[in-house]
PDB file of C-alpha atoms and ligand atoms in Angstrom:
ATOM      1  CA  MET B   1       7.948  -0.009   9.777  1.00 48.00           C
ATOM      2  CA  GLY B   2       9.435  -0.140   6.318  1.00 54.00           C
ATOM      3  CA  ASN B   3      11.038  -3.462   5.520  1.00 90.00           C
ATOM      4  CA  LEU B   4       7.884  -5.560   5.668  1.00 97.00           C
ATOM      5  CA  GLN B   5       5.802  -3.115   3.658  1.00 97.00           C
ATOM      6  CA  GLY B   6       4.047  -4.850   0.776  1.00 98.00           C
ATOM      7  CA  ARG B   7       5.349  -8.291   1.767  1.00 98.00           C
ATOM      8  CA  ASP B   8       3.400 -11.556   1.990  1.00 98.00           C
ATOM      9  CA  LEU B   9       3.369 -13.828   5.033  1.00 98.00           C
ATOM     10  CA  LEU B  10       2.672 -17.301   3.658  1.00 98.00           C
ATOM     11  CA  SER B  11       5.119 -19.099   5.952  1.00 98.00           C
ATOM     12  CA  LEU B  12       6.893 -17.958   9.094  1.00 98.00           C
ATOM     13  CA  ALA B  13      10.076 -18.669   7.119  1.00 98.00           C
ATOM     14  CA  ASP B  14       9.217 -15.601   5.003  1.00 98.00           C
ATOM     15  CA  LEU B  15      10.484 -13.548   7.952  1.00 98.00           C
ATOM     16  CA  GLN B  16      14.102 -12.952   8.969  1.00 97.00           C
ATOM     17  CA  PRO B  17      14.953 -13.320  12.684  1.00 97.00           C
ATOM     18  CA  ASN B  18      15.316  -9.539  13.105  1.00 97.00           C
ATOM     19  CA  GLU B  19      11.940  -9.003  11.416  1.00 98.00           C
ATOM     20  CA  ILE B  20      10.261 -11.318  13.932  1.00 98.00           C
ATOM     21  CA  GLN B  21      11.956  -9.430  16.774  1.00 98.00           C
ATOM     22  CA  GLU B  22      10.755  -6.116  15.325  1.00 98.00           C
ATOM     23  CA  LEU B  23       7.199  -7.415  14.993  1.00 98.00           C
ATOM     24  CA  LEU B  24       7.213  -8.619  18.597  1.00 98.00           C
ATOM     25  CA  THR B  25       8.577  -5.285  19.824  1.00 98.00           C
ATOM     26  CA  LEU B  26       5.908  -3.401  17.882  1.00 98.00           C
ATOM     27  CA  ALA B  27       3.236  -5.760  19.232  1.00 98.00           C
ATOM     28  CA  GLN B  28       4.401  -5.030  22.783  1.00 98.00           C
ATOM     29  CA  GLN B  29       4.303  -1.268  22.082  1.00 98.00           C
ATOM     30  CA  LEU B  30       0.803  -1.553  20.607  1.00 98.00           C
ATOM     31  CA  LYS B  31      -0.348  -3.625  23.574  1.00 98.00           C
ATOM     32  CA  ALA B  32       1.045  -0.984  25.967  1.00 98.00           C
ATOM     33  CA  GLY B  33      -0.692   1.793  23.986  1.00 97.00           C
ATOM     34  CA  GLU B  34       2.669   3.422  23.220  1.00 98.00           C
ATOM     35  CA  VAL B  35       2.167   3.692  19.459  1.00 97.00           C
ATOM     36  CA  LYS B  36      -0.823   4.405  17.267  1.00 95.00           C
ATOM     37  CA  PHE B  37      -1.447   4.074  13.538  1.00 97.00           C
ATOM     38  CA  ASP B  38      -4.069   5.577  11.308  1.00 96.00           C
ATOM     39  CA  PHE B  39      -4.891   3.433   8.284  1.00 97.00           C
ATOM     40  CA  GLN B  40      -8.047   5.249   7.236  1.00 96.00           C
ATOM     41  CA  ARG B  41      -9.229   4.084   3.802  1.00 95.00           C
ATOM     42  CA  LYS B  42      -7.186   0.867   4.017  1.00 98.00           C
ATOM     43  CA  THR B  43      -9.186  -2.318   3.638  1.00 98.00           C
ATOM     44  CA  LEU B  44      -8.396  -5.852   4.788  1.00 98.00           C
ATOM     45  CA  GLY B  45     -10.201  -8.738   3.093  1.00 98.00           C
ATOM     46  CA  LEU B  46     -10.823 -11.993   4.978  1.00 98.00           C
ATOM     47  CA  LEU B  47     -11.261 -15.047   2.758  1.00 98.00           C
ATOM     48  CA  PHE B  48     -11.801 -18.034   5.049  1.00 98.00           C
ATOM     49  CA  ARG B  49     -12.599 -21.523   3.736  1.00 97.00           C
ATOM     50  CA  LYS B  50     -12.519 -22.973   7.274  1.00 98.00           C
ATOM     51  CA  ALA B  51     -14.192 -21.990  10.530  1.00 98.00           C
ATOM     52  CA  SER B  52     -12.510 -19.455  12.798  1.00 98.00           C
ATOM     53  CA  THR B  53     -13.256 -17.553  15.984  1.00 98.00           C
ATOM     54  CA  ARG B  54      -9.941 -16.051  17.134  1.00 98.00           C
ATOM     55  CA  THR B  55      -8.323 -15.331  13.774  1.00 98.00           C
ATOM     56  CA  ARG B  56     -11.447 -13.825  12.243  1.00 98.00           C
ATOM     57  CA  VAL B  57     -12.286 -11.644  15.256  1.00 98.00           C
ATOM     58  CA  SER B  58      -8.721 -10.601  16.101  1.00 98.00           C
ATOM     59  CA  PHE B  59      -7.993  -9.555  12.499  1.00 98.00           C
ATOM     60  CA  THR B  60     -11.270  -7.637  12.358  1.00 98.00           C
ATOM     61  CA  VAL B  61     -10.697  -5.843  15.660  1.00 98.00           C
ATOM     62  CA  ALA B  62      -7.031  -5.219  14.814  1.00 98.00           C
ATOM     63  CA  MET B  63      -7.920  -3.513  11.524  1.00 98.00           C
ATOM     64  CA  HIS B  64     -10.683  -1.529  13.205  1.00 98.00           C
ATOM     65  CA  GLN B  65      -8.309  -0.333  15.942  1.00 98.00           C
ATOM     66  CA  LEU B  66      -5.777   0.662  13.263  1.00 98.00           C
ATOM     67  CA  GLY B  67      -8.417   2.896  11.684  1.00 98.00           C
ATOM     68  CA  GLY B  68      -9.089   0.701   8.642  1.00 98.00           C
ATOM     69  CA  HIS B  69     -11.912  -1.478   7.367  1.00 98.00           C
ATOM     70  CA  VAL B  70     -12.571  -5.185   6.893  1.00 98.00           C
ATOM     71  CA  ILE B  71     -14.582  -7.061   4.274  1.00 98.00           C
ATOM     72  CA  ASP B  72     -15.613 -10.640   4.982  1.00 97.00           C
ATOM     73  CA  LEU B  73     -15.230 -12.454   1.655  1.00 97.00           C
ATOM     74  CA  ASP B  74     -17.263 -15.470   2.740  1.00 94.00           C
ATOM     75  CA  PRO B  75     -16.639 -18.021  -0.032  1.00 93.00           C
ATOM     76  CA  SER B  76     -20.291 -19.126   0.070  1.00 93.00           C
ATOM     77  CA  VAL B  77     -21.520 -15.690  -1.008  1.00 93.00           C
ATOM     78  CA  THR B  78     -18.737 -14.820  -3.439  1.00 95.00           C
ATOM     79  CA  GLN B  79     -17.876 -16.421  -6.776  1.00 96.00           C
ATOM     80  CA  VAL B  80     -15.022 -18.234  -5.030  1.00 93.00           C
ATOM     81  CA  SER B  81     -17.317 -21.134  -4.125  1.00 92.00           C
ATOM     82  CA  ARG B  82     -18.546 -21.345  -7.740  1.00 94.00           C
ATOM     83  CA  GLY B  83     -15.077 -22.085  -9.010  1.00 93.00           C
ATOM     84  CA  GLU B  84     -13.845 -18.733 -10.314  1.00 96.00           C
ATOM     85  CA  PRO B  85     -10.139 -19.379 -10.903  1.00 97.00           C
ATOM     86  CA  ILE B  86      -7.864 -18.144  -8.103  1.00 97.00           C
ATOM     87  CA  GLN B  87      -5.644 -16.291 -10.562  1.00 97.00           C
ATOM     88  CA  ASP B  88      -8.685 -14.257 -11.673  1.00 98.00           C
ATOM     89  CA  THR B  89     -10.046 -13.678  -8.168  1.00 98.00           C
ATOM     90  CA  ALA B  90      -6.598 -12.638  -6.965  1.00 98.00           C
ATOM     91  CA  ARG B  91      -6.136 -10.048  -9.714  1.00 98.00           C
ATOM     92  CA  VAL B  92      -9.565  -8.527  -9.087  1.00 98.00           C
ATOM     93  CA  LEU B  93      -9.300  -8.389  -5.281  1.00 98.00           C
ATOM     94  CA  ASP B  94      -5.883  -6.796  -5.718  1.00 97.00           C
ATOM     95  CA  ARG B  95      -7.610  -3.788  -7.335  1.00 98.00           C
ATOM     96  CA  TYR B  96      -9.929  -3.224  -4.351  1.00 98.00           C
ATOM     97  CA  LEU B  97      -8.127  -4.342  -1.217  1.00 98.00           C
ATOM     98  CA  ASP B  98      -4.931  -3.261   0.544  1.00 98.00           C
ATOM     99  CA  VAL B  99      -4.226  -6.579   2.282  1.00 98.00           C
ATOM    100  CA  LEU B 100      -5.842 -10.030   2.167  1.00 98.00           C
ATOM    101  CA  ALA B 101      -5.820 -12.720   4.884  1.00 98.00           C
ATOM    102  CA  ILE B 102      -6.719 -16.219   3.701  1.00 98.00           C
ATOM    103  CA  ARG B 103      -7.591 -19.396   5.631  1.00 98.00           C
ATOM    104  CA  THR B 104      -7.568 -22.426   3.404  1.00 98.00           C
ATOM    105  CA  PHE B 105      -6.459 -26.036   2.970  1.00 98.00           C
ATOM    106  CA  GLU B 106      -3.703 -26.019   0.350  1.00 98.00           C
ATOM    107  CA  GLN B 107      -0.593 -23.891   0.786  1.00 98.00           C
ATOM    108  CA  ALA B 108      -0.509 -23.791  -3.029  1.00 98.00           C
ATOM    109  CA  GLU B 109      -3.690 -21.709  -3.057  1.00 98.00           C
ATOM    110  CA  LEU B 110      -1.980 -19.060  -0.929  1.00 98.00           C
ATOM    111  CA  GLU B 111       0.983 -19.120  -3.272  1.00 98.00           C
ATOM    112  CA  THR B 112      -1.278 -18.603  -6.287  1.00 98.00           C
ATOM    113  CA  PHE B 113      -2.945 -15.641  -4.592  1.00 98.00           C
ATOM    114  CA  ALA B 114       0.480 -14.186  -3.825  1.00 98.00           C
ATOM    115  CA  LYS B 115       1.671 -14.735  -7.387  1.00 98.00           C
ATOM    116  CA  PHE B 116      -1.300 -13.004  -8.985  1.00 98.00           C
ATOM    117  CA  SER B 117      -1.740 -10.058  -6.617  1.00 97.00           C
ATOM    118  CA  LYS B 118       0.538  -7.237  -5.565  1.00 97.00           C
ATOM    119  CA  ILE B 119      -1.077  -6.632  -2.178  1.00 98.00           C
ATOM    120  CA  PRO B 120       0.243  -8.491   0.897  1.00 98.00           C
ATOM    121  CA  ILE B 121      -1.254 -11.970   1.287  1.00 98.00           C
ATOM    122  CA  ILE B 122      -1.347 -13.295   4.858  1.00 99.00           C
ATOM    123  CA  ASN B 123      -1.680 -16.977   5.724  1.00 99.00           C
ATOM    124  CA  ALA B 124      -4.475 -17.084   8.321  1.00 99.00           C
ATOM    125  CA  LEU B 125      -3.982 -20.906   8.556  1.00 99.00           C
ATOM    126  CA  SER B 126      -3.381 -23.555   5.946  1.00 98.00           C
ATOM    127  CA  ASP B 127      -2.866 -27.296   6.287  1.00 98.00           C
ATOM    128  CA  LEU B 128       0.872 -26.594   6.241  1.00 98.00           C
ATOM    129  CA  GLU B 129       1.289 -23.604   8.564  1.00 98.00           C
ATOM    130  CA  HIS B 130      -0.299 -21.152  10.994  1.00 98.00           C
ATOM    131  CA  PRO B 131       2.258 -18.322  11.141  1.00 98.00           C
ATOM    132  CA  CYS B 132       0.007 -15.668  12.734  1.00 99.00           C
ATOM    133  CA  GLN B 133      -0.672 -17.979  15.678  1.00 99.00           C
ATOM    134  CA  VAL B 134       3.033 -18.472  16.285  1.00 99.00           C
ATOM    135  CA  LEU B 135       3.715 -14.722  16.290  1.00 99.00           C
ATOM    136  CA  ALA B 136       1.205 -14.496  19.172  1.00 99.00           C
ATOM    137  CA  ASP B 137       2.760 -17.553  20.845  1.00 99.00           C
ATOM    138  CA  LEU B 138       6.255 -16.065  20.721  1.00 99.00           C
ATOM    139  CA  LEU B 139       4.884 -12.792  22.092  1.00 99.00           C
ATOM    140  CA  THR B 140       3.370 -14.727  25.000  1.00 99.00           C
ATOM    141  CA  VAL B 141       6.634 -16.552  25.704  1.00 99.00           C
ATOM    142  CA  LEU B 142       8.570 -13.270  25.540  1.00 98.00           C
ATOM    143  CA  GLU B 143       6.147 -11.606  27.978  1.00 98.00           C
ATOM    144  CA  ASN B 144       6.606 -14.446  30.440  1.00 98.00           C
ATOM    145  CA  PHE B 145      10.325 -14.999  30.325  1.00 98.00           C
ATOM    146  CA  GLY B 146      11.615 -11.618  29.080  1.00 98.00           C
ATOM    147  CA  THR B 147      13.652 -13.436  26.449  1.00 98.00           C
ATOM    148  CA  LEU B 148      13.294 -16.150  23.796  1.00 98.00           C
ATOM    149  CA  LYS B 149      16.841 -17.280  23.058  1.00 98.00           C
ATOM    150  CA  GLY B 150      17.836 -20.487  24.767  1.00 98.00           C
ATOM    151  CA  LEU B 151      14.356 -21.422  25.986  1.00 98.00           C
ATOM    152  CA  THR B 152      12.875 -24.807  25.097  1.00 98.00           C
ATOM    153  CA  LEU B 153       9.378 -25.295  23.690  1.00 99.00           C
ATOM    154  CA  THR B 154       7.899 -28.784  23.576  1.00 99.00           C
ATOM    155  CA  TYR B 155       4.952 -29.437  21.292  1.00 99.00           C
ATOM    156  CA  LEU B 156       2.903 -32.543  22.089  1.00 99.00           C
ATOM    157  CA  GLY B 157       0.632 -34.166  19.532  1.00 98.00           C
ATOM    158  CA  ASP B 158      -0.053 -34.110  15.827  1.00 98.00           C
ATOM    159  CA  GLY B 159       2.769 -33.047  13.521  1.00 98.00           C
ATOM    160  CA  ASN B 160       0.406 -30.553  11.894  1.00 98.00           C
ATOM    161  CA  ASN B 161       0.323 -26.904  10.811  1.00 98.00           C
ATOM    162  CA  MET B 162       0.976 -25.740  14.398  1.00 98.00           C
ATOM    163  CA  ALA B 163       3.950 -28.077  14.804  1.00 98.00           C
ATOM    164  CA  HIS B 164       5.367 -26.776  11.521  1.00 98.00           C
ATOM    165  CA  SER B 165       5.074 -23.076  12.290  1.00 98.00           C
ATOM    166  CA  LEU B 166       6.335 -23.588  15.856  1.00 98.00           C
ATOM    167  CA  MET B 167       9.413 -25.411  14.553  1.00 98.00           C
ATOM    168  CA  ILE B 168      10.204 -22.635  12.097  1.00 98.00           C
ATOM    169  CA  GLY B 169       9.387 -19.833  14.550  1.00 98.00           C
ATOM    170  CA  CYS B 170      11.456 -21.284  17.386  1.00 98.00           C
ATOM    171  CA  ALA B 171      14.368 -21.969  15.049  1.00 98.00           C
ATOM    172  CA  LEU B 172      14.321 -18.366  13.825  1.00 98.00           C
ATOM    173  CA  VAL B 173      14.347 -16.839  17.321  1.00 98.00           C
ATOM    174  CA  GLY B 174      16.953 -19.190  18.804  1.00 98.00           C
ATOM    175  CA  MET B 175      14.614 -21.351  20.884  1.00 98.00           C
ATOM    176  CA  ASN B 176      15.040 -25.104  21.163  1.00 98.00           C
ATOM    177  CA  VAL B 177      12.015 -26.968  19.884  1.00 98.00           C
ATOM    178  CA  ARG B 178      10.998 -30.560  20.547  1.00 98.00           C
ATOM    179  CA  ILE B 179       8.115 -32.157  18.710  1.00 99.00           C
ATOM    180  CA  ALA B 180       6.689 -35.261  20.402  1.00 99.00           C
ATOM    181  CA  SER B 181       4.311 -37.046  18.023  1.00 98.00           C
ATOM    182  CA  PRO B 182       3.111 -40.614  17.583  1.00 98.00           C
ATOM    183  CA  LYS B 183       4.689 -42.572  14.753  1.00 97.00           C
ATOM    184  CA  ASN B 184       2.803 -41.898  11.488  1.00 97.00           C
ATOM    185  CA  PHE B 185       1.788 -38.444  12.783  1.00 98.00           C
ATOM    186  CA  THR B 186       5.199 -36.791  12.694  1.00 98.00           C
ATOM    187  CA  PRO B 187       5.760 -33.393  11.043  1.00 98.00           C
ATOM    188  CA  ASP B 188       6.512 -33.065   7.337  1.00 98.00           C
ATOM    189  CA  PRO B 189      10.188 -34.079   6.903  1.00 98.00           C
ATOM    190  CA  ALA B 190      10.708 -31.145   4.517  1.00 98.00           C
ATOM    191  CA  VAL B 191       9.641 -28.706   7.247  1.00 98.00           C
ATOM    192  CA  VAL B 192      11.841 -30.479   9.816  1.00 98.00           C
ATOM    193  CA  SER B 193      14.831 -30.057   7.484  1.00 98.00           C
ATOM    194  CA  GLN B 194      13.897 -26.443   6.857  1.00 98.00           C
ATOM    195  CA  ALA B 195      13.684 -25.717  10.609  1.00 98.00           C
ATOM    196  CA  LYS B 196      17.005 -27.493  11.249  1.00 98.00           C
ATOM    197  CA  ALA B 197      18.649 -25.374   8.566  1.00 98.00           C
ATOM    198  CA  LEU B 198      17.226 -22.188  10.112  1.00 98.00           C
ATOM    199  CA  ALA B 199      18.240 -23.123  13.673  1.00 97.00           C
ATOM    200  CA  THR B 200      21.745 -21.739  13.961  1.00 90.00           C
ATOM    201  CA  ASN B 201      21.972 -21.674  17.766  1.00 91.00           C
ATOM    202  CA  SER B 202      19.293 -24.075  18.899  1.00 97.00           C
ATOM    203  CA  GLU B 203      18.050 -27.639  18.536  1.00 98.00           C
ATOM    204  CA  VAL B 204      15.145 -29.083  16.576  1.00 98.00           C
ATOM    205  CA  ILE B 205      14.218 -32.520  17.899  1.00 98.00           C
ATOM    206  CA  VAL B 206      11.458 -34.873  16.711  1.00 98.00           C
ATOM    207  CA  THR B 207      10.648 -37.778  19.015  1.00 98.00           C
ATOM    208  CA  ASP B 208       7.803 -40.132  19.901  1.00 98.00           C
ATOM    209  CA  ASP B 209       8.552 -39.860  23.640  1.00 98.00           C
ATOM    210  CA  PRO B 210       6.334 -37.200  25.295  1.00 98.00           C
ATOM    211  CA  LYS B 211       7.943 -37.602  28.731  1.00 98.00           C
ATOM    212  CA  LEU B 212      11.489 -37.199  27.510  1.00 98.00           C
ATOM    213  CA  ALA B 213      10.426 -34.243  25.382  1.00 98.00           C
ATOM    214  CA  SER B 214       8.786 -32.503  28.354  1.00 98.00           C
ATOM    215  CA  GLN B 215      11.822 -32.738  30.667  1.00 98.00           C
ATOM    216  CA  ALA B 216      12.900 -29.244  31.796  1.00 98.00           C
ATOM    217  CA  ALA B 217      10.996 -27.554  28.949  1.00 98.00           C
ATOM    218  CA  HIS B 218       9.942 -23.928  29.466  1.00 99.00           C
ATOM    219  CA  VAL B 219       6.823 -24.157  27.321  1.00 99.00           C
ATOM    220  CA  LEU B 220       4.525 -27.149  26.870  1.00 99.00           C
ATOM    221  CA  TYR B 221       2.272 -26.644  23.867  1.00 99.00           C
ATOM    222  CA  THR B 222      -0.497 -28.732  22.353  1.00 98.00           C
ATOM    223  CA  ASP B 223      -3.192 -28.606  19.674  1.00 98.00           C
ATOM    224  CA  VAL B 224      -6.177 -30.718  18.670  1.00 98.00           C
ATOM    225  CA  TRP B 225      -5.508 -34.311  17.673  1.00 98.00           C
ATOM    226  CA  ALA B 226      -7.668 -34.002  14.535  1.00 98.00           C
ATOM    227  CA  SER B 227      -7.451 -30.704  12.672  1.00 98.00           C
ATOM    228  CA  MET B 228     -10.116 -29.096  10.519  1.00 98.00           C
ATOM    229  CA  GLY B 229     -10.682 -31.403   7.564  1.00 97.00           C
ATOM    230  CA  GLN B 230      -9.692 -34.522   9.569  1.00 97.00           C
ATOM    231  CA  GLU B 231     -12.901 -34.814  11.614  1.00 96.00           C
ATOM    232  CA  SER B 232     -13.631 -38.321  10.293  1.00 98.00           C
ATOM    233  CA  GLU B 233     -10.366 -39.581  11.866  1.00 98.00           C
ATOM    234  CA  ALA B 234     -11.014 -38.022  15.284  1.00 98.00           C
ATOM    235  CA  GLU B 235     -12.304 -41.135  17.094  1.00 98.00           C
ATOM    236  CA  ASP B 236      -9.561 -43.413  15.762  1.00 98.00           C
ATOM    237  CA  ARG B 237      -6.877 -40.953  16.793  1.00 98.00           C
ATOM    238  CA  ILE B 238      -7.868 -40.722  20.484  1.00 98.00           C
ATOM    239  CA  PRO B 239      -6.127 -43.908  21.720  1.00 98.00           C
ATOM    240  CA  ILE B 240      -3.050 -43.212  19.581  1.00 98.00           C
ATOM    241  CA  PHE B 241      -2.610 -39.700  20.953  1.00 98.00           C
ATOM    242  CA  GLN B 242      -3.587 -40.374  24.597  1.00 98.00           C
ATOM    243  CA  PRO B 243       0.056 -40.594  25.865  1.00 98.00           C
ATOM    244  CA  TYR B 244       0.638 -37.112  24.415  1.00 98.00           C
ATOM    245  CA  GLN B 245      -2.106 -35.433  26.465  1.00 98.00           C
ATOM    246  CA  LEU B 246      -0.903 -32.213  28.122  1.00 98.00           C
ATOM    247  CA  ASN B 247      -1.708 -33.057  31.742  1.00 98.00           C
ATOM    248  CA  SER B 248      -0.295 -32.364  35.202  1.00 98.00           C
ATOM    249  CA  GLU B 249       1.997 -35.382  34.936  1.00 98.00           C
ATOM    250  CA  LEU B 250       3.810 -33.898  31.932  1.00 98.00           C
ATOM    251  CA  MET B 251       3.704 -30.383  33.453  1.00 98.00           C
ATOM    252  CA  ALA B 252       5.527 -31.798  36.489  1.00 98.00           C
ATOM    253  CA  LEU B 253       8.407 -32.937  34.257  1.00 98.00           C
ATOM    254  CA  ALA B 254       8.861 -29.484  32.743  1.00 98.00           C
ATOM    255  CA  ASP B 255      10.813 -26.572  34.236  1.00 98.00           C
ATOM    256  CA  ARG B 256       9.266 -25.371  37.503  1.00 98.00           C
ATOM    257  CA  ASP B 257       8.435 -22.012  35.846  1.00 98.00           C
ATOM    258  CA  ALA B 258       7.090 -23.648  32.692  1.00 98.00           C
ATOM    259  CA  ILE B 259       3.951 -22.331  31.011  1.00 99.00           C
ATOM    260  CA  ALA B 260       1.240 -24.207  29.108  1.00 99.00           C
ATOM    261  CA  LEU B 261       0.007 -22.940  25.735  1.00 99.00           C
ATOM    262  CA  HIS B 262      -2.706 -24.086  23.320  1.00 98.00           C
ATOM    263  CA  CYS B 263      -3.683 -22.265  20.140  1.00 98.00           C
ATOM    264  CA  LEU B 264      -7.383 -23.119  20.751  1.00 98.00           C
ATOM    265  CA  PRO B 265     -10.038 -24.284  20.145  1.00 98.00           C
ATOM    266  CA  ALA B 266      -9.376 -27.108  22.634  1.00 98.00           C
ATOM    267  CA  HIS B 267     -10.967 -30.478  23.108  1.00 98.00           C
ATOM    268  CA  ARG B 268     -10.806 -30.484  26.896  1.00 98.00           C
ATOM    269  CA  GLY B 269     -10.083 -33.941  28.250  1.00 98.00           C
ATOM    270  CA  GLU B 270      -8.406 -35.008  25.008  1.00 98.00           C
ATOM    271  CA  GLU B 271      -5.200 -33.175  24.121  1.00 98.00           C
ATOM    272  CA  ILE B 272      -5.289 -31.079  27.316  1.00 98.00           C
ATOM    273  CA  THR B 273      -6.868 -31.528  30.739  1.00 98.00           C
ATOM    274  CA  ASP B 274      -9.140 -28.995  32.430  1.00 98.00           C
ATOM    275  CA  GLU B 275      -6.619 -28.910  35.243  1.00 98.00           C
ATOM    276  CA  VAL B 276      -3.810 -27.658  32.995  1.00 98.00           C
ATOM    277  CA  MET B 277      -6.042 -25.271  31.035  1.00 98.00           C
ATOM    278  CA  GLU B 278      -7.292 -23.633  34.216  1.00 98.00           C
ATOM    279  CA  GLY B 279      -4.092 -24.072  36.227  1.00 98.00           C
ATOM    280  CA  ASP B 280      -1.569 -21.461  37.406  1.00 98.00           C
ATOM    281  CA  GLN B 281       0.859 -22.313  34.625  1.00 98.00           C
ATOM    282  CA  SER B 282      -1.650 -21.760  31.820  1.00 98.00           C
ATOM    283  CA  ARG B 283      -1.080 -18.653  29.711  1.00 98.00           C
ATOM    284  CA  ILE B 284      -3.692 -19.724  27.166  1.00 98.00           C
ATOM    285  CA  TRP B 285      -5.953 -16.678  27.535  1.00 98.00           C
ATOM    286  CA  ASP B 286      -3.042 -14.241  27.250  1.00 98.00           C
ATOM    287  CA  GLU B 287      -1.977 -16.201  24.183  1.00 98.00           C
ATOM    288  CA  ALA B 288      -5.418 -15.770  22.630  1.00 98.00           C
ATOM    289  CA  GLU B 289      -5.384 -12.035  23.436  1.00 98.00           C
ATOM    290  CA  ASN B 290      -1.961 -11.729  21.865  1.00 99.00           C
ATOM    291  CA  ARG B 291      -3.385 -12.745  18.498  1.00 99.00           C
ATOM    292  CA  LEU B 292      -4.825  -9.220  18.401  1.00 98.00           C
ATOM    293  CA  HIS B 293      -1.591  -7.413  19.278  1.00 98.00           C
ATOM    294  CA  ALA B 294       0.637  -9.543  17.047  1.00 98.00           C
ATOM    295  CA  GLN B 295      -1.656  -9.198  14.032  1.00 98.00           C
ATOM    296  CA  LYS B 296      -2.007  -5.468  14.594  1.00 98.00           C
ATOM    297  CA  ALA B 297       1.791  -5.252  14.412  1.00 98.00           C
ATOM    298  CA  LEU B 298       1.791  -7.407  11.289  1.00 98.00           C
ATOM    299  CA  LEU B 299      -0.894  -5.353   9.528  1.00 98.00           C
ATOM    300  CA  ALA B 300       0.790  -2.084  10.454  1.00 98.00           C
ATOM    301  CA  SER B 301       4.065  -3.417   9.071  1.00 98.00           C
ATOM    302  CA  VAL B 302       2.829  -4.737   5.730  1.00 98.00           C
ATOM    303  CA  LEU B 303       0.486  -1.808   4.984  1.00 97.00           C
TER     304      LEU B 303
HETATM  305  N1  LIG J 401      -6.175 -20.462  17.029  1.00 63.65           N
HETATM  306  C1  LIG J 401      -6.986 -20.144  16.002  1.00 63.65           C
HETATM  307  O1  LIG J 401      -6.550 -19.899  14.887  1.00 63.65           O
HETATM  308  O2  LIG J 401      -8.294 -20.105  16.334  1.00 63.65           O
HETATM  309  P1  LIG J 401      -9.513 -19.966  15.318  1.00 63.65           P
HETATM  310  O3  LIG J 401      -9.586 -21.231  14.515  1.00 63.65           O
HETATM  311  O4  LIG J 401     -10.715 -19.762  16.201  1.00 63.65           O
HETATM  312  O5  LIG J 401      -9.258 -18.770  14.433  1.00 63.65           O
HETATM  313  N1  LIG J 402      -4.406 -27.642  13.812  1.00 63.65           N
HETATM  314  C1  LIG J 402      -5.649 -26.935  13.981  1.00 63.65           C
HETATM  315  C2  LIG J 402      -5.402 -25.524  14.379  1.00 63.65           C
HETATM  316  C3  LIG J 402      -6.631 -24.706  14.628  1.00 63.65           C
HETATM  317  C4  LIG J 402      -6.326 -23.295  15.008  1.00 63.65           C
HETATM  318  C5  LIG J 402      -6.434 -27.010  12.674  1.00 63.65           C
HETATM  319  O1  LIG J 402      -5.828 -26.846  11.615  1.00 63.65           O
HETATM  320  O2  LIG J 402      -7.648 -27.245  12.721  1.00 63.65           O
END
């Protein structure tokens, strides 16, 4: 894998359509045990300012299985939490590490890290985007349908980081994407425009109608109604988001072979019902597993 070597992944839009396809192919080969890498002496740093189960563990296991090492740069035990400037931290970590995955609030912090370090910087979730999650999501869709082009993914809920990366990812691979969000919780208009510009053969639709958006869709996707950092708004959001709950009623409107996805963690009974999570159409556990395979492909490609 040459063309991604040394590159950052701050937004899914940093990737060309053929680069996403290549990553998904490599992820499938890694999952099938058809290819192996040996990154002895390579070190991945994890700098997470927000909680994480899947991203933290899947990156750690991925690097271990690739033969490399991981350092957890917990902000509370590094100088990061004491206000050492990012441009200084970035230039120092650059001298030790081979790749750095960061989970933070501001996209601008990721950009500063990328500006001041030569090693690849990977967005492990920001308020704006969650590109690694969407690589795993696309892998899951590809596994199920054998193709991506022409399929329709409907995202129900908050116009948040997941909605943004799904819009960009679907646009890049030729999938139609519909975002159904309550008024005042719609995706960032700049990201909607960006996705529309990237979608050469597919549609990007933003609506407040969850039923219309679910009609004949191949993938119904949801995420929490209050993201990390928005916990104080959680109670107030419940009645606003209730019509957007991923439940059997909306599943029934989708294509008969439709699958249900959720990036997790879920608030069962809020954005998704137990019935859908545990139902035959759920591919949520495969999706979580695919974080490992997709990120292994990503690490192998940038290293
Ligand atoms: N989906 C996801 O990123 O999960 P974590 O917050 O547990 O990493
Ligand atoms: N939108 C959620 C995604 C968690 C993986 C959040 O940012 O908290």
